Short mmCIF file of C-alpha atoms in Angstrom, two decimals:
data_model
loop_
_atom_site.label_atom_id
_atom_site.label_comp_id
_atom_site.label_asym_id
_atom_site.label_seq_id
_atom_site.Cartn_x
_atom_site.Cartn_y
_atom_site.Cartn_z
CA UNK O 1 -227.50 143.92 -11.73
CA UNK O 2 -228.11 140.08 -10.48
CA UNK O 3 -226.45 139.23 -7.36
CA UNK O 4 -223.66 136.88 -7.36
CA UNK O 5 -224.19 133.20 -6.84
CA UNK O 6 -222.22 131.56 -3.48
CA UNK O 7 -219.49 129.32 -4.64
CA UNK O 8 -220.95 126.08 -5.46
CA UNK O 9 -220.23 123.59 -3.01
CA UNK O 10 -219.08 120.25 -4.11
CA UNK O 11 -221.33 117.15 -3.79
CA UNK O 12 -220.25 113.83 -2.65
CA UNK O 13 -216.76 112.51 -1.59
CA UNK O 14 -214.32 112.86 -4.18
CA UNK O 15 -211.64 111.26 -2.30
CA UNK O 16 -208.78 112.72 -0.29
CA UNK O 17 -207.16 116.62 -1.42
CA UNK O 18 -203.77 114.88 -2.27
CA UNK O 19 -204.22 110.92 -2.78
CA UNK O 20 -200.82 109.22 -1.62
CA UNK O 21 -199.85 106.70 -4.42
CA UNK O 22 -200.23 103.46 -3.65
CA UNK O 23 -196.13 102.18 -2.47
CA UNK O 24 -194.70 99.82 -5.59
CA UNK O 25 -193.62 96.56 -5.00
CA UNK O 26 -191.38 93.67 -6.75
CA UNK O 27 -192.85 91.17 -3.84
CA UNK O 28 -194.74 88.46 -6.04
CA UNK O 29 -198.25 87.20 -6.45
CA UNK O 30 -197.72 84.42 -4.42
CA UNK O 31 -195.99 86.26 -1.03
CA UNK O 32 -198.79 89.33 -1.12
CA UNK O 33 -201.65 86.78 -1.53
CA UNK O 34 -199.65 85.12 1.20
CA UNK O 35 -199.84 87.98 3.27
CA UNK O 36 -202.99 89.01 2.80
CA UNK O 37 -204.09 85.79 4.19
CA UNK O 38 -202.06 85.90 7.38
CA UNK O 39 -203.52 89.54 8.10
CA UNK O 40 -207.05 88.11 7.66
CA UNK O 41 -206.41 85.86 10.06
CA UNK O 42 -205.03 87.87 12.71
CA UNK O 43 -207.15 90.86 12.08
CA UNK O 44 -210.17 89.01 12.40
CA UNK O 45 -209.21 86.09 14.56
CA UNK O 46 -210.69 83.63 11.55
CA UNK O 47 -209.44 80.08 10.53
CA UNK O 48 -206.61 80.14 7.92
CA UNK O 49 -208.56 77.32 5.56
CA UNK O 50 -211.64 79.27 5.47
CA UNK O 51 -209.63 82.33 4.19
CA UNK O 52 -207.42 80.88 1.71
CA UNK O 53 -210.98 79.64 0.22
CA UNK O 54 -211.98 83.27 -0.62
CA UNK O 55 -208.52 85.06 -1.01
CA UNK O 56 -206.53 82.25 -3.14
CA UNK O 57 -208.40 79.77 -4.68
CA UNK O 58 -210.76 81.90 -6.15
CA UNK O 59 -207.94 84.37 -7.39
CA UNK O 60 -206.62 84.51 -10.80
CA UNK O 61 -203.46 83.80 -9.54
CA UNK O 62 -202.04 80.30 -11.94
CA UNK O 63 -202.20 76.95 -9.98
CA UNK O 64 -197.99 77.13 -9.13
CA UNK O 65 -198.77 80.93 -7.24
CA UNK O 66 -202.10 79.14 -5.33
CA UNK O 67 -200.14 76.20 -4.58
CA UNK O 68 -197.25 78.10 -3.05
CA UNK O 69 -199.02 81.01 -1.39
CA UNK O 70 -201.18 78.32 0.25
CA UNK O 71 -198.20 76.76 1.59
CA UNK O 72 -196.84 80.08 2.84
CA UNK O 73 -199.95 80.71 4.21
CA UNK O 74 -200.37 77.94 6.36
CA UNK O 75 -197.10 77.62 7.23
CA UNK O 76 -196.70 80.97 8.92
CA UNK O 77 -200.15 80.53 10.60
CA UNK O 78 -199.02 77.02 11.89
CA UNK O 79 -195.72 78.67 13.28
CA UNK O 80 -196.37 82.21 14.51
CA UNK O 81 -195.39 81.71 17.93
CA UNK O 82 -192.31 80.87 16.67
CA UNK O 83 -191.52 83.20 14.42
CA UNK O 84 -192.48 86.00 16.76
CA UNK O 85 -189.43 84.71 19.06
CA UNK O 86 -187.07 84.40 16.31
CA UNK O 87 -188.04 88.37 14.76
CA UNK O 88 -188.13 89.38 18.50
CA UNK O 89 -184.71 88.12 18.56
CA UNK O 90 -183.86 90.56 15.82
CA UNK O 91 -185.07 93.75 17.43
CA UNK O 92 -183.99 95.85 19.85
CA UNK O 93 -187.76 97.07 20.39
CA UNK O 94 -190.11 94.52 19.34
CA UNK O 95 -193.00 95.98 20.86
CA UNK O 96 -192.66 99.20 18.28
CA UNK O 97 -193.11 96.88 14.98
CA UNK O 98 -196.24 97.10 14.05
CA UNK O 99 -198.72 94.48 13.14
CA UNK O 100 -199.06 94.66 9.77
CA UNK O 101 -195.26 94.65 9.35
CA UNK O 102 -194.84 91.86 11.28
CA UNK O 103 -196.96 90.06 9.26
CA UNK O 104 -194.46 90.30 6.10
CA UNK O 105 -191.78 89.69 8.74
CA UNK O 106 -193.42 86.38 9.46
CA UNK O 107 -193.79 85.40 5.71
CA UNK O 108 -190.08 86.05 5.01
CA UNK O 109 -189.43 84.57 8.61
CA UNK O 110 -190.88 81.67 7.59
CA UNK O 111 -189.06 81.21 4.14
CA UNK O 112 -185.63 81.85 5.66
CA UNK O 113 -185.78 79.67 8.98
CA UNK O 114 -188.58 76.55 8.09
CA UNK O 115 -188.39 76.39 3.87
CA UNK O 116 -184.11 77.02 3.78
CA UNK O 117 -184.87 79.33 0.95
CA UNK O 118 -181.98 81.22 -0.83
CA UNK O 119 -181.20 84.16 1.80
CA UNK O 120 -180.91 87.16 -1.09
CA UNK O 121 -184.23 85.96 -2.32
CA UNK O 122 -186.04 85.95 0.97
CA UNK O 123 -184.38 89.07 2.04
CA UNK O 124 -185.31 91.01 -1.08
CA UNK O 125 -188.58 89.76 -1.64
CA UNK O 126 -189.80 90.62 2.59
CA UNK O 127 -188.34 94.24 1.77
CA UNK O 128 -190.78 94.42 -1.17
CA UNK O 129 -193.46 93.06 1.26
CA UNK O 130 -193.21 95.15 3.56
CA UNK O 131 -192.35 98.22 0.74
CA UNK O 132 -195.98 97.21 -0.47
CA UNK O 133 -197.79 99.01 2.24
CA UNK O 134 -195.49 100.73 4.09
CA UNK O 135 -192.04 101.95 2.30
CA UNK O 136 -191.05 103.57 5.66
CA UNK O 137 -190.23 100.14 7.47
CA UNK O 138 -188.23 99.05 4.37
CA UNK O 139 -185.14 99.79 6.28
CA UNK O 140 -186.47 97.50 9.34
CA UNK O 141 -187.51 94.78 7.56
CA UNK O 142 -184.18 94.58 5.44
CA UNK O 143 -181.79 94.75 8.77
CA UNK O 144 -184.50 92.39 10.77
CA UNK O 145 -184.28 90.02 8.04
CA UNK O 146 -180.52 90.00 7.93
CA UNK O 147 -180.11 89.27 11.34
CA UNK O 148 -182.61 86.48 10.95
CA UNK O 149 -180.35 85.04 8.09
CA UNK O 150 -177.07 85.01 10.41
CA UNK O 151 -179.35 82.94 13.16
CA UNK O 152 -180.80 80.58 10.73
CA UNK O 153 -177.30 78.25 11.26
CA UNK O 154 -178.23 78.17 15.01
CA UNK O 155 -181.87 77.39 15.11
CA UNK O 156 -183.47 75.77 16.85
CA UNK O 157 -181.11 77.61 19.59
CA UNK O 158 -180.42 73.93 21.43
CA UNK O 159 -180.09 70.16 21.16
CA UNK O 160 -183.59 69.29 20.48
CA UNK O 161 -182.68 65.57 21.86
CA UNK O 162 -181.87 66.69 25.18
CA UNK O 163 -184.05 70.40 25.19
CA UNK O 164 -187.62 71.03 25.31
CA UNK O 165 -187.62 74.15 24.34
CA UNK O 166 -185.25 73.67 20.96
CA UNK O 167 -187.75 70.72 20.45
CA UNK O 168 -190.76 72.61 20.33
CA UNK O 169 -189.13 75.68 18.11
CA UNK O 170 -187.95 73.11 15.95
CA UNK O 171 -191.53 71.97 15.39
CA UNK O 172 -193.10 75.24 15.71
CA UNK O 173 -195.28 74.35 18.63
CA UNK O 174 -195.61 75.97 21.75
CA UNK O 175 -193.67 75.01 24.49
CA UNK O 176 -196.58 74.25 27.08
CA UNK O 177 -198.51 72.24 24.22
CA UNK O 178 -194.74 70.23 23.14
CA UNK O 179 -194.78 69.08 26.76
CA UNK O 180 -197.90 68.04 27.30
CA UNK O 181 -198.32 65.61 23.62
CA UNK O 182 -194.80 64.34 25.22
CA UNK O 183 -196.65 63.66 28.73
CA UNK O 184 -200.27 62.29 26.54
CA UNK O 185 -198.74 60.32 23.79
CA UNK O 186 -194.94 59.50 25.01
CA UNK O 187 -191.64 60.87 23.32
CA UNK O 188 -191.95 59.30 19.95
CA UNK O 189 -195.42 59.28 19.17
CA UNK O 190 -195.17 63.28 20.34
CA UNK O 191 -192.47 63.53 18.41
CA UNK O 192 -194.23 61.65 15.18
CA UNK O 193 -197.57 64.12 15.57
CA UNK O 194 -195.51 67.10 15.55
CA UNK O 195 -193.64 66.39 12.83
CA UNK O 196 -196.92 65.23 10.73
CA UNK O 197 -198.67 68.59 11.97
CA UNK O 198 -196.62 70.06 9.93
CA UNK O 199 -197.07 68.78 6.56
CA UNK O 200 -199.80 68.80 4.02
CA UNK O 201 -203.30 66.76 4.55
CA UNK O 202 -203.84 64.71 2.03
CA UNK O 203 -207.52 65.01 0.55
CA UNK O 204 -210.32 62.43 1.43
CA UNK O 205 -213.75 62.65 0.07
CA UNK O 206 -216.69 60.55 1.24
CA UNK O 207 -219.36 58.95 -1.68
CA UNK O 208 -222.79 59.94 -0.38
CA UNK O 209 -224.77 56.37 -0.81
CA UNK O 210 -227.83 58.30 -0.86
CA UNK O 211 -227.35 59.92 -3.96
CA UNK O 212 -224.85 57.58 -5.54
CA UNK O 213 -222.44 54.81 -5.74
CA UNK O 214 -218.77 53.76 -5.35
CA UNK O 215 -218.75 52.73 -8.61
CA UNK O 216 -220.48 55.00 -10.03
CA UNK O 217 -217.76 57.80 -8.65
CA UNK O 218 -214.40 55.28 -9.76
CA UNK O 219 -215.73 55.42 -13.27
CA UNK O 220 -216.37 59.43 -13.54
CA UNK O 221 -212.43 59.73 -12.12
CA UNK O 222 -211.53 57.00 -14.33
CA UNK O 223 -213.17 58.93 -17.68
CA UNK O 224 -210.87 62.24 -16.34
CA UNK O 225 -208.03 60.38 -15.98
CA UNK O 226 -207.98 61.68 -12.21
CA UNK O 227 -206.78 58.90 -9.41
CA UNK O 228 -208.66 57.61 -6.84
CA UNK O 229 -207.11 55.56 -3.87
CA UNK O 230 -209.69 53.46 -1.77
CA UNK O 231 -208.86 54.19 1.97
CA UNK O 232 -208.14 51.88 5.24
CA UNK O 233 -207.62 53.13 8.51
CA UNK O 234 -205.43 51.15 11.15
CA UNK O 235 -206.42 47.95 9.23
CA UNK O 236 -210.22 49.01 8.45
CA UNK O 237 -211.63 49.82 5.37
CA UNK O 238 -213.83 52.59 5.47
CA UNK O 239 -216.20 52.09 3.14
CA UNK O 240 -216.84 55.19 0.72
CA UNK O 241 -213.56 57.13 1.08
CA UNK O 242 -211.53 57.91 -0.83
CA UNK O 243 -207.83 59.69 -1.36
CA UNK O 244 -207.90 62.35 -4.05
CA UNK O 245 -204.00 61.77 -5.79
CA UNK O 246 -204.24 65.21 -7.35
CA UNK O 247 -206.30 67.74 -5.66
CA UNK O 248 -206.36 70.20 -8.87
CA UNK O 249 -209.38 67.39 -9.68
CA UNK O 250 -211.90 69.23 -7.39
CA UNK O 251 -211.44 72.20 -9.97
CA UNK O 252 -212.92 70.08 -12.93
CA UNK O 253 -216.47 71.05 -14.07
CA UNK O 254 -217.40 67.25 -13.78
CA UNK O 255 -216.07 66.86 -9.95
CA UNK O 256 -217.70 70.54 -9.10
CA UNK O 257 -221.18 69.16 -10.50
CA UNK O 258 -220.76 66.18 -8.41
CA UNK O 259 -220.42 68.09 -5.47
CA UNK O 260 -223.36 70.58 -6.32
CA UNK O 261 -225.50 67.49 -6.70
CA UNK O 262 -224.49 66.54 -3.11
CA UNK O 263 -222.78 62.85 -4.59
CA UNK O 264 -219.80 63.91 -3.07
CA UNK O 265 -218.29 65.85 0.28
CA UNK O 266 -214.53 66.38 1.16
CA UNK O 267 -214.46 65.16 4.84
CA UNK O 268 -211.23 63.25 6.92
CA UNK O 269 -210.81 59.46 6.45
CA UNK O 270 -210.92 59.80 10.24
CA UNK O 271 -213.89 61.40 10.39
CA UNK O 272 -215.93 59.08 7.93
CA UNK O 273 -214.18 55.97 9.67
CA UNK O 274 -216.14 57.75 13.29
CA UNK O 275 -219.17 57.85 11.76
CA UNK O 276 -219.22 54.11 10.17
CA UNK O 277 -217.74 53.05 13.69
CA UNK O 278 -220.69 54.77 16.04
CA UNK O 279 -223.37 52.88 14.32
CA UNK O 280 -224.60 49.21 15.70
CA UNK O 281 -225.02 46.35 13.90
CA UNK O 282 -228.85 46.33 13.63
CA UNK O 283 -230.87 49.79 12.72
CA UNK O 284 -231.47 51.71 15.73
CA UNK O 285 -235.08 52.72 15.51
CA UNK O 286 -234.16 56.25 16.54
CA UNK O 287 -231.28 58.45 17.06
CA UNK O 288 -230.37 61.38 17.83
CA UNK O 289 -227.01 63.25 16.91
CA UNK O 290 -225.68 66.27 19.66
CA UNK O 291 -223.13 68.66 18.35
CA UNK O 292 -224.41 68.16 14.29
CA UNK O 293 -222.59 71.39 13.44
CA UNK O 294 -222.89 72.10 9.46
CA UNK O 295 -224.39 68.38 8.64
CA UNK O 296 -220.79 66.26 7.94
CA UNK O 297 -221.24 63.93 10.41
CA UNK O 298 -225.12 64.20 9.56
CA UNK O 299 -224.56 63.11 6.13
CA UNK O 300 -221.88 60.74 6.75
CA UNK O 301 -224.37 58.95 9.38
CA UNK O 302 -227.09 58.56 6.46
CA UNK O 303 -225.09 57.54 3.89
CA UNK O 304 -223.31 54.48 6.08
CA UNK O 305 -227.02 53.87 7.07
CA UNK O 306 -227.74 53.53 3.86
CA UNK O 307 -224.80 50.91 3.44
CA UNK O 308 -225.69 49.03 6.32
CA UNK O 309 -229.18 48.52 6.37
CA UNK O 310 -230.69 49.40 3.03
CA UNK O 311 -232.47 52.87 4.41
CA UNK O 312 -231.89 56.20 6.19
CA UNK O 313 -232.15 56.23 9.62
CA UNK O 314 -234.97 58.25 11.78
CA UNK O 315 -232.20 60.78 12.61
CA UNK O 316 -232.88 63.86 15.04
CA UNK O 317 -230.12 66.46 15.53
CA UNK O 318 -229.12 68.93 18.07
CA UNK O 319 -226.65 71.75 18.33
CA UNK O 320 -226.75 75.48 20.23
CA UNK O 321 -226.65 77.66 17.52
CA UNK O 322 -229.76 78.45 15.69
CA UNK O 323 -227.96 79.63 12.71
CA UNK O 324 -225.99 76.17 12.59
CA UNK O 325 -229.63 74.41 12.35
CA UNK O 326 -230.28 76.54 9.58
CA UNK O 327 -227.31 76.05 7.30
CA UNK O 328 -227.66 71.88 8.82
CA UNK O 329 -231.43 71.76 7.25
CA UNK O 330 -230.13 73.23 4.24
CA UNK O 331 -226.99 71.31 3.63
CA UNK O 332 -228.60 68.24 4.40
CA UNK O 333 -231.57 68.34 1.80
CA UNK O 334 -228.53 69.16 -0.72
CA UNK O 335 -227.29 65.92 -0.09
CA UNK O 336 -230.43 63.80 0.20
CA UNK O 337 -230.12 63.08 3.74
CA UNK O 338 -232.90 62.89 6.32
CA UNK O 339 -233.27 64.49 9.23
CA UNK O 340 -236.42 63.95 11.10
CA UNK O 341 -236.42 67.14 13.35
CA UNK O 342 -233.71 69.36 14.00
CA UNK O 343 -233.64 70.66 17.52
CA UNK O 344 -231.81 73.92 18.57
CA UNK O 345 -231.07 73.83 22.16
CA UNK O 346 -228.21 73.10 25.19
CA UNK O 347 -226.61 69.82 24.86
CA UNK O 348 -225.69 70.04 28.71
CA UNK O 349 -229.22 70.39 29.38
CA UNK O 350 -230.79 67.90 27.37
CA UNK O 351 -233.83 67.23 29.94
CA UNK O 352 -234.95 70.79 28.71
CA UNK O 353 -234.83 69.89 25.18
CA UNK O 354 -235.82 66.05 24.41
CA UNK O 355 -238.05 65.87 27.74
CA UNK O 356 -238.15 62.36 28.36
CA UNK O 357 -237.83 60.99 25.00
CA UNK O 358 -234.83 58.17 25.03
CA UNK O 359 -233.27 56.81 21.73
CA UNK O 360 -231.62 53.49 20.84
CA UNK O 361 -228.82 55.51 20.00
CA UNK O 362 -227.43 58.79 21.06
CA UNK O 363 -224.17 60.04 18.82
CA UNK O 364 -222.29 63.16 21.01
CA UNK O 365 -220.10 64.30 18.64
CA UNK O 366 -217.95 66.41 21.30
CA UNK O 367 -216.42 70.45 20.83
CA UNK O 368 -212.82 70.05 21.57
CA UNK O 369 -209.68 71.22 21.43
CA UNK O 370 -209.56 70.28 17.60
CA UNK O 371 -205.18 69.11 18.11
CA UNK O 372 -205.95 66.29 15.70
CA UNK O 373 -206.90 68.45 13.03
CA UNK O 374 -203.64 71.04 13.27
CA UNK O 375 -202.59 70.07 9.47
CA UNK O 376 -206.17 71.88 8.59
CA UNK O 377 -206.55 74.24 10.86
CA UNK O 378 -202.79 74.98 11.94
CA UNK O 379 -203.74 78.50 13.91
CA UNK O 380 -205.22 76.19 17.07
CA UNK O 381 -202.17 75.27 18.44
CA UNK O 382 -201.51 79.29 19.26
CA UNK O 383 -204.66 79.70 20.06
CA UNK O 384 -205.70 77.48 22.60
CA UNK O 385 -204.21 77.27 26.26
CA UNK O 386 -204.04 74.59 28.88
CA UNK O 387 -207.29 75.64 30.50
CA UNK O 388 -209.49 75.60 27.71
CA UNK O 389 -208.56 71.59 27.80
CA UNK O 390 -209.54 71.53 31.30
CA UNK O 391 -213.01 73.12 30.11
CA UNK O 392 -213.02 71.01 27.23
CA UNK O 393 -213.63 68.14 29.12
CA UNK O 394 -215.25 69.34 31.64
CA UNK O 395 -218.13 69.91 29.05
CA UNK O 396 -217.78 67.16 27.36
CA UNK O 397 -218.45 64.63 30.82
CA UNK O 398 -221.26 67.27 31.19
CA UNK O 399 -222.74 66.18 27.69
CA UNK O 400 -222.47 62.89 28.14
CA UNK O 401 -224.08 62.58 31.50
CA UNK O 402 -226.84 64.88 30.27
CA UNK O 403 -227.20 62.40 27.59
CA UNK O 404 -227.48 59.21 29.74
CA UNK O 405 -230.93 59.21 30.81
CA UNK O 406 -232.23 59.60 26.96
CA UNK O 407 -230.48 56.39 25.58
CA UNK O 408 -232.89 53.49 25.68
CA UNK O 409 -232.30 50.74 27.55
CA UNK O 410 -229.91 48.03 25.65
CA UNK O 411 -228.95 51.02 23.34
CA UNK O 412 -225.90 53.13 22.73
CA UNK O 413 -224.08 56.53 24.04
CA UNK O 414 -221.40 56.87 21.32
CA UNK O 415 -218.92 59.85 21.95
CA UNK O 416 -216.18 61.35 19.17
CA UNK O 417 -213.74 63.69 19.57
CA UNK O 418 -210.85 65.28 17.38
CA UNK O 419 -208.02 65.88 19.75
CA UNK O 420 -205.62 63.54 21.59
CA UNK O 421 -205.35 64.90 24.91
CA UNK O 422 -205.43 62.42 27.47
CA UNK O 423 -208.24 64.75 29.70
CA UNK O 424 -210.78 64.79 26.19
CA UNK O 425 -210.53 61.14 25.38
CA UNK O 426 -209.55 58.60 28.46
CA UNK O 427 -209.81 61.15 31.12
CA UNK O 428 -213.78 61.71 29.85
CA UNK O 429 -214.50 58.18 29.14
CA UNK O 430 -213.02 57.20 32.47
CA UNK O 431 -214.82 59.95 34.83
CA UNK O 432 -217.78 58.91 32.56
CA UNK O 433 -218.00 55.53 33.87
CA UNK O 434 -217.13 56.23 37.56
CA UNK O 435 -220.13 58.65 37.56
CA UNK O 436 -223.20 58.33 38.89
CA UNK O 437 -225.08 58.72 35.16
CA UNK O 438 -222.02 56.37 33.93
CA UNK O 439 -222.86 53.36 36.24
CA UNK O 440 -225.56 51.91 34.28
CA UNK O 441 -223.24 51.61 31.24
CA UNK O 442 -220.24 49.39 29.83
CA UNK O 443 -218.11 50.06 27.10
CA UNK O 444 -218.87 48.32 23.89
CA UNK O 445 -216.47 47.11 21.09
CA UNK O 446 -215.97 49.59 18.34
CA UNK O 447 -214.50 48.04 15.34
CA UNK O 448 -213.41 44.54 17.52
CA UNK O 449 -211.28 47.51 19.91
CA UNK O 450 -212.16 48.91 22.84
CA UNK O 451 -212.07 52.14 20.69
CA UNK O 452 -211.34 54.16 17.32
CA UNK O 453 -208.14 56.20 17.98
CA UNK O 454 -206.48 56.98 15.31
CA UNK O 455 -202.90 58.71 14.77
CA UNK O 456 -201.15 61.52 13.12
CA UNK O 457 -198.46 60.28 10.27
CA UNK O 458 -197.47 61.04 7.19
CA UNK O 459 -200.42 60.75 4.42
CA UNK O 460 -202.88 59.52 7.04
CA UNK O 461 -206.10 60.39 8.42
CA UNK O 462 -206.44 63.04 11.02
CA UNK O 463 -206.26 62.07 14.96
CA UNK O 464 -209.58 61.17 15.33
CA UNK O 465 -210.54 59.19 18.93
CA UNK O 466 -214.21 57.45 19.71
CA UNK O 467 -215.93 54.99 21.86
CA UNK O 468 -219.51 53.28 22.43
CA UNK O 469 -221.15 52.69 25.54
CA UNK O 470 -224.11 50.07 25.61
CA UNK O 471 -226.68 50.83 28.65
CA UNK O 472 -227.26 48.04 30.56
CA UNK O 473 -229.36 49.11 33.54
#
């Protein structure tokens, strides 16, 4: 008689014993697309644009869902700190929520207290968020939410004429950071950036004269019936930029092959307006741009060379990632423009990396604390504290005095920055000069100012701020 076989063990996962069914949910598209986003972003500590890339506009969600999940999504990221008070207000334990239910706290949060939508609505539709992934906490969210209703007639919990802190809820900014743009800019200009933090940037993209021209670029809109606004900044016209009126253009198979041939980049009117700005009036036989990053300002340099004096400039780059020289080489041979060596190294210890070379022009194109960019990337204001400004500009008077000795005599130290904290901008410029690497330099006109500093307001550039020092001995 043959012996029994063993049991025949099974081979491979074949997923848990008893699968738990996924939770149902009424929430819409829109909110859980939404909500995925804001997880990403917390989970992973990543930038809210750079998500909403991946997770929304490549969905098949229709262009109404995109449009409003984007907005959700940006507007809880831009007021999380916020939020957080006003659910912790809510609880009696806030510390036992966990993350992933605050999250669809936030979104609903958000809709109830900063978009005055209809309270059943919101109410309902945060229970089916949270019901999504976690039908246990239904019960939470729909009491949390409730409570958050009944506040929603006293927000922001003050006068914010007379209060600080009601000023900065009402805003969503934190409280530290309200203070400070009050102390930098003065009550109404503060007052003015917070509000435009909070809307929508409008969409700028930059001709590449390398590859193409103005007109060429007006009459492919024109043929898709798309609008095109030609852009001035504080009285200057940059030349190049333009404001997209719809953005749904970008999403045409013409504009997308535009972009693929590198004739086009989406970039700030600020940051284009820099980049014009920074160059002198006759070709610099050699420059050399610290801080190049993914190639923008790169590009932007060649194709305003290109403008200006008929050819490309002999244009070296630096930054301290080797991986951001890589993806620099590559993006900049998509778009035609030169770079005569690409140099991977520390910018606060230039000596070690140019030797003694000098250049006629020297373009420091300064890490920051980014506040003039919050309509893009809304997450920095919660992020970043008062002494990472300190350090800020601590590096950047590093970088520039670094740079000093490599800018040719009768040449030009030209220095950008994003933010508009009084330490990154005057403070650095100032301390600059004072300095012992400073005192052979004078500030040079930029523009027929003393400097490019532009301002947050509604349907404008970002806050963009840059000068240009000559060397004179």
């Amino acid at each position: 008689m043959p012996e029994a076989s063993e049991p025949r063990k099974p081979q491979g996962y074949a997923g848990p014993k008893n699968p738990q069914k996924k939770p149902r949910s009424k929430a819409s598209p829109a909110r859980l697309a939404a909500l995925d986003v804001v997880r990403a972003v917390r989970e992973r500590d990543a930038f809210a644009q750079d998500v909403i890339g991946t997770r929304i506009d490549r969905s098949d969600l229709s262009s109404e869902d995109r449009a409003f999940a984007t907005k959700l999504a940006l507007g809880v990221v831009s007021s999380t700190g916020t939020l957080d008070e006003i659910i912790d207000r809510a609880l009696n334990a806030p510390s036992d929520v966990k993350p992933d239910v605050r999250d669809a706290l936030r979104v609903s949060a958000y809709e109830i207290v900063f978009l005055g939508k209809t309270p059943h609505a919101a109410v309902d539709q945060g229970v089916e968020l949270v019901r999504s992934f976690a039908m246990s906490a239904s019960g939470l969210a729909n009491a949390v939410l409730r409570k958050i209703v009944l506040m929603r007639q006293a927000f922001p919990f003050g006068d914010p004429m007379r209060d600080p802190e009601a000023l900065a809820r009402l805003h969503a900014f934190p409280l530290w950071l309200a203070r400070k743009l009050i102390a930098d800019l003065g009550p109404q200009e503060a007052l003015d950036f917070m509000r435009a933090s909070n809307e929508q940037a409008p969409l700028f993209i930059a001709v590449n004269a390398a590859k193409t021209t103005d007109e060429a670029l007006v009459k492919a809109f024109d043929k898709l019936d798309e609008g095109l606004d030609p852009v001035s900044v504080d009285g200057v016209d940059v030349a190049g930029c333009y404001r997209v009126l719809d953005t749904r253009a970008l999403l045409l198979p013409e504009v997308k092959r535009m972009f693929s041939q590198g004739k086009i980049l989406v970039t700030d009117a600020a940051s284009q307006l820099v980049a014009a700005s920074v160059l002198p009036e006759r070709k610099p036989s050699s420059l050399l741009e610290v801080g190049a990053g993914r190639a923008t300002k790169t590009i932007l340099l060649q194709s305003d060379a290109t403008r200006a004096y008929g050819s490309q400039l002999v244009l070296s780059t630096l930054d301290n990632h080797a991986f951001k020289t890589r993806l620099l080489l590559e993006r900049a041979e998509r778009y035609g423009a030169e770079v005569a060596e690409a140099l991977t190294g520390d910018a606060l210890e230039l000596d070690a990396v140019v030797g003694d070379r000098a250049f006629d022009e020297v373009f420091i194109d300064a890490p920051c604390s980014g506040l003039g960019t919050l309509r893009r990337h809304p997450e920095i204001r919660w992020r970043i504290k008062p002494a990472d400004i300190a350090e800020f500009a601590r590096v950047q008077l590093g970088m520039l005095q670094s740079a000093a000795p490599h800018v040719a005599l009768g040449g030009t130290l030209a220095y950008a920055t994003c933010t508009v904290t009084r330490e990154e901008n005057n403070g650095v410029v100032k301390a600059f000069l004072e300095s012992e690497a400073g005192a052979g330099f004078k500030l040079a006109p930029v523009n027929g100012r003393s400097c490019v500093a532009t301002r947050l307001s509604p349907g404008s550039s970002d806050a963009h701020f840059a000068v240009r020092f000559e060397r004179i001995a």
